[in-house]
Amino acid sequence: MSERLPPRAERRRRTERHILDAARTLFAEVGFERTTIRAVARAAGVDPALVMQYFGSKQELFRHAAEAAPPPEEGLDADELVDHLLGTLDTKIGELSPGSLAMLRSMLTHPEAGAAAREALARQIDRLSAAIPGDDARLRAALMAVVMLGVTIGHQLLELEELRAVPPEEIARLLRPGLRALTGPEVS
Amino acid sequence: MSERLPPRAERRRRTERHILDAARTLFAEVGFERTTIRAVARAAGVDPALVMQYFGSKQELFRHAAEAAPPPEEGLDADELVDHLLGTLDTKIGELSPGSLAMLRSMLTHPEAGAAAREALARQIDRLSAAIPGDDARLRAALMAVVMLGVTIGHQLLELEELRAVPPEEIARLLRPGLRALTGPEVS
DNA sequence: CCCTTCGCTCAACGTACGTTGACTCAACGA
DNA sequence: TCGTTGAGTCAACGTACGTTGAGCGAAGGG
């Protein structure tokens, strides 16, 4: 009852964050199409109209909700790259950032989300290929990226028991030789 | 004008096939949610009500549309398995069967489709793991499956240029060491 | 103290969807 | 030939969606 009422600006920011949190959760759980503005608003405890007022459209809401942690692999050599990539399995598998998960889930049905996902993946391929020698570096980098993507989808979206039952390190151990092979034709 | 009108039964079957073809294409292109009965009917050149009359509901229509070629890997040893799996890249990459593609695209958003996809993948993991020695055979099989899944998604759904620009054999060549490594700890 | 600002709600709109029931009409069997 | 069947259409239903504009009420500045 005697709650410390925050000033307007902070109240506004807090509400906006509630909406974004709800949106991320729902986009991640059921994808773009099945997420409704009304459901987001209900989960955030506000009126649907407010969501529109803040973000303009469902598309824009998704754009804001999908903004999330950019991966930081740069200036590594091939072996470090593999280790770093496998290290991200921890995050990917333990708890994928809600923004990424939302994008991952939505990218296969929603056109704009798909474009955004493709772009993000292309950037990752750029960074990866920079650390790989050879003229087929981009192909190899792309394969590394989709391998990680497949594992993430199998784990997070399809929730395969086989993958969920073991620690990330075990998966990393099994995946390492294949990724190593992708970084270059040279043997060890 | 002097067209040979087929008997009722055949005409019926033909129409049904037209509807299923249209449904498969649309489910594959835009996923379950964004595919409308009306659009399917329009593409098949019939009335939306007829689609309902034949299949009862959109869910059932999807079920029928998603029924497609079951993969036949059985009774192979580990090395043959890898070769067979990589051989399927041809089909997966060249032209994924419309039923599978529909399921692949829809599985991440639509609950029932997701369950069906999970089941299909589980069956594949069963078959794969039968050809792999060791007590972590199922984990290894699951990883092989999701690696192939990732490549297929990258190629078919995300349409990565890097993957589309090269022949399947090239991709198979790069993937082989990793899959070999997954079939067992023994070195060659 | 009043007037403005602004976070927020309310009620409604137009639209598109899945689905239904009554209907039309050509093919069919007796 | 005539009644029956069944493929296919038509018009409509209820519902849920994204989105809008008017309005409320408390906070903030003069």
Short mmCIF file of C-alpha atoms (C1' of nucleotides) in Angstrom, two decimals:
data_model
loop_
_atom_site.label_atom_id
_atom_site.label_comp_id
_atom_site.label_asym_id
_atom_site.label_seq_id
_atom_site.Cartn_x
_atom_site.Cartn_y
_atom_site.Cartn_z
CA MET A 1 0.00 0.00 0.00
CA SER A 2 2.78 2.41 0.90
CA GLU A 3 4.74 1.54 -2.21
CA ARG A 4 7.39 3.91 -3.40
CA LEU A 5 5.86 5.18 -6.62
CA PRO A 6 8.62 5.78 -9.16
CA PRO A 7 8.66 8.88 -11.31
CA ARG A 8 6.96 8.80 -14.66
CA ALA A 9 10.02 8.09 -16.75
CA GLU A 10 11.02 5.08 -14.73
CA ARG A 11 7.50 3.76 -14.57
CA ARG A 12 7.36 3.99 -18.31
CA ARG A 13 10.64 2.16 -18.78
CA ARG A 14 9.57 -0.53 -16.34
CA THR A 15 6.32 -1.16 -18.18
CA GLU A 16 8.14 -1.25 -21.49
CA ARG A 17 10.49 -3.85 -20.10
CA HIS A 18 7.60 -5.94 -18.84
CA ILE A 19 6.09 -5.91 -22.30
CA LEU A 20 9.38 -6.86 -23.93
CA ASP A 21 9.96 -9.68 -21.46
CA ALA A 22 6.49 -11.07 -22.09
CA ALA A 23 6.93 -10.71 -25.83
CA ARG A 24 10.28 -12.51 -25.80
CA THR A 25 8.87 -15.37 -23.78
CA LEU A 26 5.86 -15.80 -26.02
CA PHE A 27 7.74 -15.40 -29.30
CA ALA A 28 10.19 -18.00 -28.04
CA GLU A 29 7.51 -20.40 -26.86
CA VAL A 30 5.06 -20.36 -29.73
CA GLY A 31 6.68 -18.40 -32.55
CA PHE A 32 5.69 -15.19 -34.29
CA GLU A 33 2.39 -16.17 -35.82
CA ARG A 34 0.82 -17.71 -32.76
CA THR A 35 1.95 -14.91 -30.48
CA THR A 36 -0.82 -12.33 -30.21
CA ILE A 37 -0.55 -8.74 -29.09
CA ARG A 38 -3.40 -9.46 -26.74
CA ALA A 39 -1.53 -12.34 -25.10
CA VAL A 40 1.63 -10.25 -24.75
CA ALA A 41 -0.38 -7.47 -23.16
CA ARG A 42 -2.13 -9.86 -20.78
CA ALA A 43 1.17 -11.41 -19.73
CA ALA A 44 2.62 -7.95 -19.15
CA GLY A 45 -0.47 -6.82 -17.26
CA VAL A 46 -1.34 -3.99 -19.59
CA ASP A 47 -3.82 -3.12 -22.31
CA PRO A 48 -3.17 -4.36 -25.87
CA ALA A 49 -3.46 -0.81 -27.10
CA LEU A 50 -0.49 0.18 -24.98
CA VAL A 51 1.70 -2.35 -26.73
CA MET A 52 0.73 -0.80 -30.05
CA GLN A 53 1.34 2.68 -28.68
CA TYR A 54 4.85 1.77 -27.58
CA PHE A 55 5.99 -0.32 -30.50
CA GLY A 56 3.74 0.69 -33.37
CA SER A 57 3.14 -2.76 -34.77
CA LYS A 58 3.61 -6.43 -34.06
CA GLN A 59 6.53 -6.45 -36.49
CA GLU A 60 8.31 -3.69 -34.60
CA LEU A 61 7.60 -5.40 -31.30
CA PHE A 62 9.28 -8.50 -32.66
CA ARG A 63 12.25 -6.51 -33.89
CA HIS A 64 12.80 -5.03 -30.45
CA ALA A 65 12.21 -8.35 -28.71
CA ALA A 66 14.67 -10.16 -30.94
CA GLU A 67 17.54 -7.78 -30.25
CA ALA A 68 19.93 -9.82 -28.16
CA ALA A 69 23.45 -10.73 -27.24
CA PRO A 70 25.74 -10.60 -30.30
CA PRO A 71 28.33 -13.38 -30.47
CA PRO A 72 31.89 -12.14 -30.04
CA GLU A 73 34.18 -14.48 -31.95
CA GLU A 74 36.94 -12.45 -33.59
CA GLY A 75 40.65 -12.66 -34.12
CA LEU A 76 40.90 -16.30 -33.17
CA ASP A 77 42.85 -18.95 -34.99
CA ALA A 78 41.13 -22.07 -36.26
CA ASP A 79 41.60 -24.22 -33.16
CA GLU A 80 40.61 -21.48 -30.75
CA LEU A 81 37.59 -20.96 -32.95
CA VAL A 82 36.41 -24.53 -32.55
CA ASP A 83 36.90 -24.34 -28.81
CA HIS A 84 35.02 -21.08 -28.60
CA LEU A 85 32.19 -22.43 -30.73
CA LEU A 86 31.91 -25.53 -28.59
CA GLY A 87 32.10 -23.33 -25.51
CA THR A 88 28.96 -21.53 -26.65
CA LEU A 89 27.14 -24.85 -26.47
CA ASP A 90 26.95 -24.19 -22.78
CA THR A 91 24.86 -21.08 -23.33
CA LYS A 92 23.06 -22.43 -26.36
CA ILE A 93 22.05 -25.54 -24.54
CA GLY A 94 21.80 -24.33 -20.97
CA GLU A 95 19.71 -21.28 -21.65
CA LEU A 96 19.57 -19.72 -25.05
CA SER A 97 18.97 -16.00 -24.72
CA PRO A 98 15.23 -15.43 -25.08
CA GLY A 99 15.78 -13.05 -27.96
CA SER A 100 17.76 -15.59 -29.94
CA LEU A 101 15.30 -18.33 -29.15
CA ALA A 102 12.42 -16.17 -30.31
CA MET A 103 14.23 -15.51 -33.55
CA LEU A 104 15.19 -19.13 -33.93
CA ARG A 105 11.64 -20.29 -33.49
CA SER A 106 10.07 -17.64 -35.64
CA MET A 107 12.60 -17.58 -38.44
CA LEU A 108 11.16 -20.56 -40.23
CA THR A 109 7.67 -19.19 -40.62
CA HIS A 110 7.81 -15.44 -40.50
CA PRO A 111 9.43 -13.76 -43.52
CA GLU A 112 10.92 -10.75 -41.77
CA ALA A 113 12.17 -12.84 -38.88
CA GLY A 114 13.65 -15.22 -41.42
CA ALA A 115 15.53 -12.39 -43.10
CA ALA A 116 16.86 -11.20 -39.77
CA ALA A 117 17.96 -14.71 -38.85
CA ARG A 118 19.61 -15.22 -42.21
CA GLU A 119 21.48 -11.96 -41.77
CA ALA A 120 22.64 -12.85 -38.29
CA LEU A 121 23.81 -16.22 -39.53
CA ALA A 122 25.57 -14.62 -42.49
CA ARG A 123 27.46 -12.33 -40.13
CA GLN A 124 28.50 -15.29 -38.06
CA ILE A 125 29.68 -17.07 -41.19
CA ASP A 126 31.70 -13.98 -42.08
CA ARG A 127 33.44 -14.00 -38.73
CA LEU A 128 34.00 -17.73 -38.79
CA SER A 129 35.39 -17.81 -42.29
CA ALA A 130 37.92 -15.14 -41.39
CA ALA A 131 39.59 -17.66 -39.11
CA ILE A 132 39.67 -20.46 -41.67
CA PRO A 133 42.29 -20.81 -44.39
CA GLY A 134 41.54 -21.98 -47.91
CA ASP A 135 39.32 -20.72 -50.69
CA ASP A 136 36.34 -22.74 -49.52
CA ALA A 137 36.49 -21.04 -46.13
CA ARG A 138 32.97 -19.67 -46.42
CA LEU A 139 31.52 -23.07 -47.22
CA ARG A 140 33.32 -24.61 -44.29
CA ALA A 141 32.23 -21.78 -42.02
CA ALA A 142 28.64 -22.18 -43.18
CA LEU A 143 28.74 -25.87 -42.39
CA MET A 144 30.11 -25.17 -38.93
CA ALA A 145 27.32 -22.70 -38.36
CA VAL A 146 24.54 -25.03 -39.49
CA VAL A 147 25.97 -27.89 -37.46
CA MET A 148 25.73 -25.74 -34.35
CA LEU A 149 22.30 -24.59 -35.47
CA GLY A 150 21.12 -28.17 -35.84
CA VAL A 151 22.33 -29.09 -32.39
CA THR A 152 20.66 -26.05 -30.89
CA ILE A 153 17.38 -26.75 -32.64
CA GLY A 154 17.49 -30.40 -31.64
CA HIS A 155 18.11 -29.44 -28.08
CA GLN A 156 15.99 -26.34 -27.58
CA LEU A 157 13.13 -26.69 -29.98
CA LEU A 158 12.74 -30.40 -30.50
CA GLU A 159 13.88 -31.09 -26.97
CA LEU A 160 15.52 -34.39 -27.86
CA GLU A 161 16.01 -36.43 -24.72
CA GLU A 162 19.26 -37.86 -26.00
CA LEU A 163 20.81 -34.40 -26.06
CA ARG A 164 19.20 -33.12 -22.88
CA ALA A 165 20.38 -36.04 -20.80
CA VAL A 166 24.08 -35.29 -21.12
CA PRO A 167 26.24 -32.33 -20.08
CA PRO A 168 27.32 -29.87 -22.78
CA GLU A 169 30.93 -30.98 -22.43
CA GLU A 170 30.01 -34.48 -23.57
CA ILE A 171 28.34 -33.08 -26.67
CA ALA A 172 31.29 -30.79 -27.28
CA ARG A 173 33.65 -33.74 -27.04
CA LEU A 174 31.75 -35.67 -29.69
CA LEU A 175 31.36 -32.68 -31.96
CA ARG A 176 34.96 -31.50 -31.80
CA PRO A 177 36.53 -33.85 -34.38
CA GLY A 178 33.94 -32.92 -36.97
CA LEU A 179 34.36 -29.19 -36.43
CA ARG A 180 38.14 -29.57 -36.43
CA ALA A 181 37.86 -31.31 -39.77
CA LEU A 182 35.87 -28.37 -41.07
CA THR A 183 38.44 -25.76 -40.14
CA GLY A 184 40.87 -27.03 -42.70
CA PRO A 185 42.19 -29.93 -44.79
CA GLU A 186 45.44 -30.10 -42.84
CA VAL A 187 45.60 -32.96 -40.33
CA SER A 188 46.41 -31.79 -36.79
CA MET B 1 -14.41 -29.55 -75.32
CA SER B 2 -14.51 -33.22 -76.22
CA GLU B 3 -12.58 -34.13 -73.08
CA ARG B 4 -12.67 -37.66 -71.89
CA LEU B 5 -14.56 -37.25 -68.60
CA PRO B 6 -13.29 -39.79 -66.09
CA PRO B 7 -15.67 -41.75 -63.90
CA ARG B 8 -16.66 -40.34 -60.57
CA ALA B 9 -14.19 -42.24 -58.45
CA GLU B 10 -11.20 -41.20 -60.49
CA ARG B 11 -12.33 -37.64 -60.71
CA ARG B 12 -12.63 -37.59 -56.95
CA ARG B 13 -9.17 -39.03 -56.45
CA ARG B 14 -7.71 -36.56 -58.88
CA THR B 15 -9.25 -33.60 -57.09
CA GLU B 16 -8.08 -34.91 -53.77
CA ARG B 17 -4.56 -35.18 -55.11
CA HIS B 18 -4.71 -31.63 -56.43
CA ILE B 19 -5.70 -30.42 -52.99
CA LEU B 20 -2.94 -32.40 -51.31
CA ASP B 21 -0.36 -31.13 -53.76
CA ALA B 22 -1.41 -27.56 -53.19
CA ALA B 23 -1.43 -28.09 -49.44
CA ARG B 24 2.04 -29.60 -49.42
CA THR B 25 3.44 -26.75 -51.46
CA LEU B 26 1.91 -24.09 -49.26
CA PHE B 27 2.73 -25.79 -45.96
CA ALA B 28 6.28 -26.13 -47.20
CA GLU B 29 6.53 -22.54 -48.38
CA VAL B 30 4.97 -20.62 -45.54
CA GLY B 31 4.39 -23.10 -42.72
CA PHE B 32 1.26 -24.27 -40.99
CA GLU B 33 -0.02 -21.05 -39.48
CA ARG B 34 0.25 -18.91 -42.56
CA THR B 35 -1.23 -21.52 -44.84
CA THR B 36 -4.97 -20.93 -45.16
CA ILE B 37 -7.62 -23.39 -46.27
CA ARG B 38 -8.80 -20.72 -48.66
CA ALA B 39 -5.38 -20.43 -50.28
CA VAL B 40 -5.05 -24.19 -50.60
CA ALA B 41 -8.48 -24.37 -52.21
CA ARG B 42 -7.67 -21.54 -54.60
CA ALA B 43 -4.39 -23.19 -55.62
CA ALA B 44 -6.21 -26.47 -56.17
CA GLY B 45 -8.99 -24.75 -58.11
CA VAL B 46 -11.79 -25.80 -55.79
CA ASP B 47 -14.02 -24.35 -53.13
CA PRO B 48 -12.69 -24.05 -49.56
CA ALA B 49 -15.69 -26.00 -48.34
CA LEU B 50 -14.60 -28.97 -50.41
CA VAL B 51 -11.28 -29.10 -48.62
CA MET B 52 -13.12 -29.28 -45.34
CA GLN B 53 -15.47 -31.90 -46.72
CA TYR B 54 -12.58 -34.12 -47.74
CA PHE B 55 -10.25 -33.70 -44.80
CA GLY B 56 -12.46 -32.54 -41.96
CA SER B 57 -10.12 -29.91 -40.57
CA LYS B 58 -6.93 -28.02 -41.26
CA GLN B 59 -5.13 -30.28 -38.80
CA GLU B 60 -6.19 -33.39 -40.66
CA LEU B 61 -5.27 -31.82 -43.97
CA PHE B 62 -1.81 -31.21 -42.60
CA ARG B 63 -1.55 -34.77 -41.32
CA HIS B 64 -2.33 -36.14 -44.75
CA ALA B 65 -0.07 -33.65 -46.50
CA ALA B 66 2.85 -34.46 -44.23
CA GLU B 67 2.74 -38.18 -44.88
CA ALA B 68 5.80 -38.81 -47.00
CA ALA B 69 8.68 -41.06 -47.95
CA PRO B 70 10.05 -42.87 -44.90
CA PRO B 71 13.84 -43.17 -44.88
CA PRO B 72 15.06 -46.75 -45.32
CA GLU B 73 18.32 -47.06 -43.41
CA GLU B 74 18.42 -50.50 -41.77
CA GLY B 75 20.88 -53.29 -41.27
CA LEU B 76 23.90 -51.23 -42.28
CA ASP B 77 27.19 -51.12 -40.49
CA ALA B 78 28.61 -47.86 -39.25
CA ASP B 79 30.56 -46.87 -42.35
CA GLU B 80 27.76 -47.78 -44.73
CA LEU B 81 25.50 -45.73 -42.51
CA VAL B 82 27.57 -42.60 -42.92
CA ASP B 83 27.70 -43.09 -46.66
CA HIS B 84 23.97 -43.63 -46.83
CA LEU B 85 23.29 -40.58 -44.69
CA LEU B 86 25.53 -38.43 -46.84
CA GLY B 87 23.89 -39.92 -49.90
CA THR B 88 20.56 -38.58 -48.71
CA LEU B 89 22.05 -35.09 -48.88
CA ASP B 90 21.37 -35.33 -52.57
CA THR B 91 17.65 -35.63 -51.98
CA LYS B 92 17.61 -33.40 -48.93
CA ILE B 93 19.41 -30.66 -50.76
CA GLY B 94 18.26 -31.16 -54.30
CA GLU B 95 14.60 -31.45 -53.56
CA LEU B 96 13.37 -32.35 -50.15
CA SER B 97 10.10 -34.22 -50.46
CA PRO B 98 7.34 -31.64 -50.11
CA GLY B 99 5.81 -33.56 -47.21
CA SER B 100 9.03 -33.52 -45.24
CA LEU B 101 9.68 -29.90 -46.03
CA ALA B 102 6.19 -28.96 -44.89
CA MET B 103 6.79 -30.79 -41.65
CA LEU B 104 10.23 -29.30 -41.28
CA ARG B 105 8.93 -25.80 -41.73
CA SER B 106 5.88 -26.20 -39.58
CA MET B 107 7.38 -28.23 -36.80
CA LEU B 108 8.84 -25.29 -34.96
CA THR B 109 5.62 -23.37 -34.61
CA HIS B 110 2.76 -25.79 -34.74
CA PRO B 111 2.44 -28.08 -31.71
CA GLU B 112 1.01 -31.14 -33.46
CA ALA B 113 3.45 -30.85 -36.33
CA GLY B 114 6.22 -30.51 -33.79
CA ALA B 115 5.20 -33.73 -32.10
CA ALA B 116 5.08 -35.52 -35.44
CA ALA B 117 8.51 -34.21 -36.37
CA ARG B 118 9.94 -35.20 -33.01
CA GLU B 119 8.54 -38.67 -33.45
CA ALA B 120 9.94 -39.04 -36.95
CA LEU B 121 13.33 -37.88 -35.75
CA ALA B 122 13.18 -40.27 -32.79
CA ARG B 123 12.52 -43.16 -35.15
CA GLN B 124 15.48 -42.13 -37.26
CA ILE B 125 17.64 -41.97 -34.16
CA ASP B 126 16.46 -45.48 -33.27
CA ARG B 127 17.52 -46.81 -36.63
CA LEU B 128 20.81 -44.94 -36.61
CA SER B 129 21.76 -45.99 -33.13
CA ALA B 130 21.24 -49.65 -34.04
CA ALA B 131 24.22 -49.37 -36.35
CA ILE B 132 26.49 -47.71 -33.82
CA PRO B 133 28.43 -49.57 -31.14
CA GLY B 134 28.91 -48.30 -27.62
CA ASP B 135 26.57 -47.32 -24.81
CA ASP B 136 26.32 -43.72 -25.96
CA ALA B 137 25.03 -44.89 -29.33
CA ARG B 138 21.78 -42.97 -28.99
CA LEU B 139 23.56 -39.73 -28.19
CA ARG B 140 25.86 -40.18 -31.16
CA ALA B 141 22.92 -41.05 -33.39
CA ALA B 142 21.03 -38.00 -32.19
CA LEU B 143 24.00 -35.79 -33.01
CA MET B 144 24.25 -37.29 -36.48
CA ALA B 145 20.56 -36.61 -37.00
CA VAL B 146 20.70 -33.00 -35.85
CA VAL B 147 23.81 -32.34 -37.91
CA MET B 148 21.93 -33.48 -41.01
CA LEU B 149 18.92 -31.49 -39.84
CA GLY B 150 21.02 -28.35 -39.47
CA VAL B 151 22.46 -28.71 -42.95
CA THR B 152 19.00 -29.28 -44.41
CA ILE B 153 17.56 -26.26 -42.64
CA GLY B 154 20.49 -24.10 -43.66
CA HIS B 155 20.07 -25.17 -47.24
CA GLN B 156 16.33 -25.43 -47.68
CA LEU B 157 14.86 -22.98 -45.24
CA LEU B 158 17.53 -20.37 -44.74
CA GLU B 159 18.76 -20.83 -48.29
CA LEU B 160 22.36 -20.07 -47.44
CA GLU B 161 24.23 -19.18 -50.60
CA GLU B 162 27.37 -20.85 -49.34
CA LEU B 163 25.61 -24.20 -49.30
CA ARG B 164 23.58 -23.72 -52.45
CA ALA B 165 26.57 -22.82 -54.56
CA VAL B 166 28.26 -26.19 -54.27
CA PRO B 167 27.27 -29.72 -55.31
CA PRO B 168 26.03 -32.10 -52.61
CA GLU B 169 29.12 -34.25 -53.01
CA GLU B 170 31.31 -31.36 -51.88
CA ILE B 171 29.24 -30.94 -48.75
CA ALA B 172 29.25 -34.67 -48.17
CA ARG B 173 33.03 -34.71 -48.46
CA LEU B 174 33.41 -32.04 -45.80
CA LEU B 175 30.85 -33.59 -43.50
CA ARG B 176 32.12 -37.15 -43.71
CA PRO B 177 34.98 -36.94 -41.17
CA GLY B 178 32.69 -35.50 -38.53
CA LEU B 179 30.01 -38.13 -39.04
CA ARG B 180 32.63 -40.86 -39.10
CA ALA B 181 33.87 -39.59 -35.78
CA LEU B 182 30.34 -39.84 -34.43
CA THR B 183 29.89 -43.47 -35.37
CA GLY B 184 32.44 -44.59 -32.86
CA PRO B 185 35.59 -43.84 -30.89
CA GLU B 186 37.68 -46.30 -32.85
CA VAL B 187 39.95 -44.69 -35.41
CA SER B 188 39.48 -46.22 -38.86
"C1'" DC C 1 -3.76 26.20 -7.94
"C1'" DC C 2 -4.66 25.24 -12.66
"C1'" DC C 3 -3.33 23.68 -17.02
"C1'" DT C 4 -0.66 20.56 -19.55
"C1'" DT C 5 1.45 16.27 -20.23
"C1'" DC C 6 1.40 11.49 -20.68
"C1'" DG C 7 0.90 6.65 -19.17
"C1'" DC C 8 -2.76 3.91 -19.78
"C1'" DT C 9 -7.53 2.00 -20.67
"C1'" DC C 10 -11.87 1.27 -23.18
"C1'" DA C 11 -14.66 0.31 -26.93
"C1'" DA C 12 -14.76 -0.39 -31.34
"C1'" DC C 13 -13.30 -0.95 -36.42
"C1'" DG C 14 -12.34 -3.87 -40.42
"C1'" DT C 15 -10.51 -8.08 -41.88
"C1'" DA C 16 -9.38 -12.81 -42.34
"C1'" DC C 17 -9.79 -17.04 -40.63
"C1'" DG C 18 -11.83 -22.13 -39.90
"C1'" DT C 19 -15.92 -24.14 -40.33
"C1'" DT C 20 -20.95 -25.26 -41.44
"C1'" DG C 21 -25.40 -26.26 -43.79
"C1'" DA C 22 -28.19 -25.80 -47.56
"C1'" DC C 23 -27.99 -26.06 -52.21
"C1'" DT C 24 -26.90 -27.44 -57.57
"C1'" DC C 25 -26.25 -30.64 -60.93
"C1'" DA C 26 -24.11 -34.30 -63.45
"C1'" DA C 27 -23.23 -39.27 -62.99
"C1'" DC C 28 -25.13 -43.52 -61.82
"C1'" DG C 29 -28.06 -47.93 -60.81
"C1'" DA C 30 -32.36 -50.23 -61.42
"C1'" DT D 1 -36.88 -43.23 -67.29
"C1'" DC D 2 -36.68 -41.86 -62.64
"C1'" DG D 3 -35.02 -41.61 -58.02
"C1'" DT D 4 -30.56 -41.62 -55.65
"C1'" DT D 5 -25.97 -40.61 -54.89
"C1'" DG D 6 -22.15 -37.74 -54.39
"C1'" DA D 7 -18.81 -34.18 -56.16
"C1'" DG D 8 -18.63 -29.56 -55.86
"C1'" DT D 9 -20.42 -24.62 -54.83
"C1'" DC D 10 -22.44 -20.69 -52.30
"C1'" DA D 11 -23.36 -17.79 -48.63
"C1'" DA D 12 -22.98 -17.26 -44.19
"C1'" DC D 13 -21.71 -18.03 -39.08
"C1'" DG D 14 -18.83 -16.99 -35.07
"C1'" DT D 15 -14.39 -15.86 -33.57
"C1'" DA D 16 -9.93 -13.87 -33.09
"C1'" DC D 17 -6.80 -10.97 -34.81
"C1'" DG D 18 -4.03 -6.22 -35.54
"C1'" DT D 19 -4.98 -1.78 -35.10
"C1'" DT D 20 -7.19 2.88 -33.99
"C1'" DG D 21 -9.07 7.04 -31.64
"C1'" DA D 22 -11.31 8.97 -27.94
"C1'" DG D 23 -11.09 9.43 -23.32
"C1'" DC D 24 -9.55 8.99 -18.11
"C1'" DG D 25 -6.79 10.16 -14.24
"C1'" DA D 26 -2.65 10.93 -11.90
"C1'" DA D 27 1.94 13.25 -12.21
"C1'" DG D 28 4.51 17.49 -13.26
"C1'" DG D 29 5.54 22.36 -14.23
"C1'" DG D 30 4.22 27.35 -13.84
#
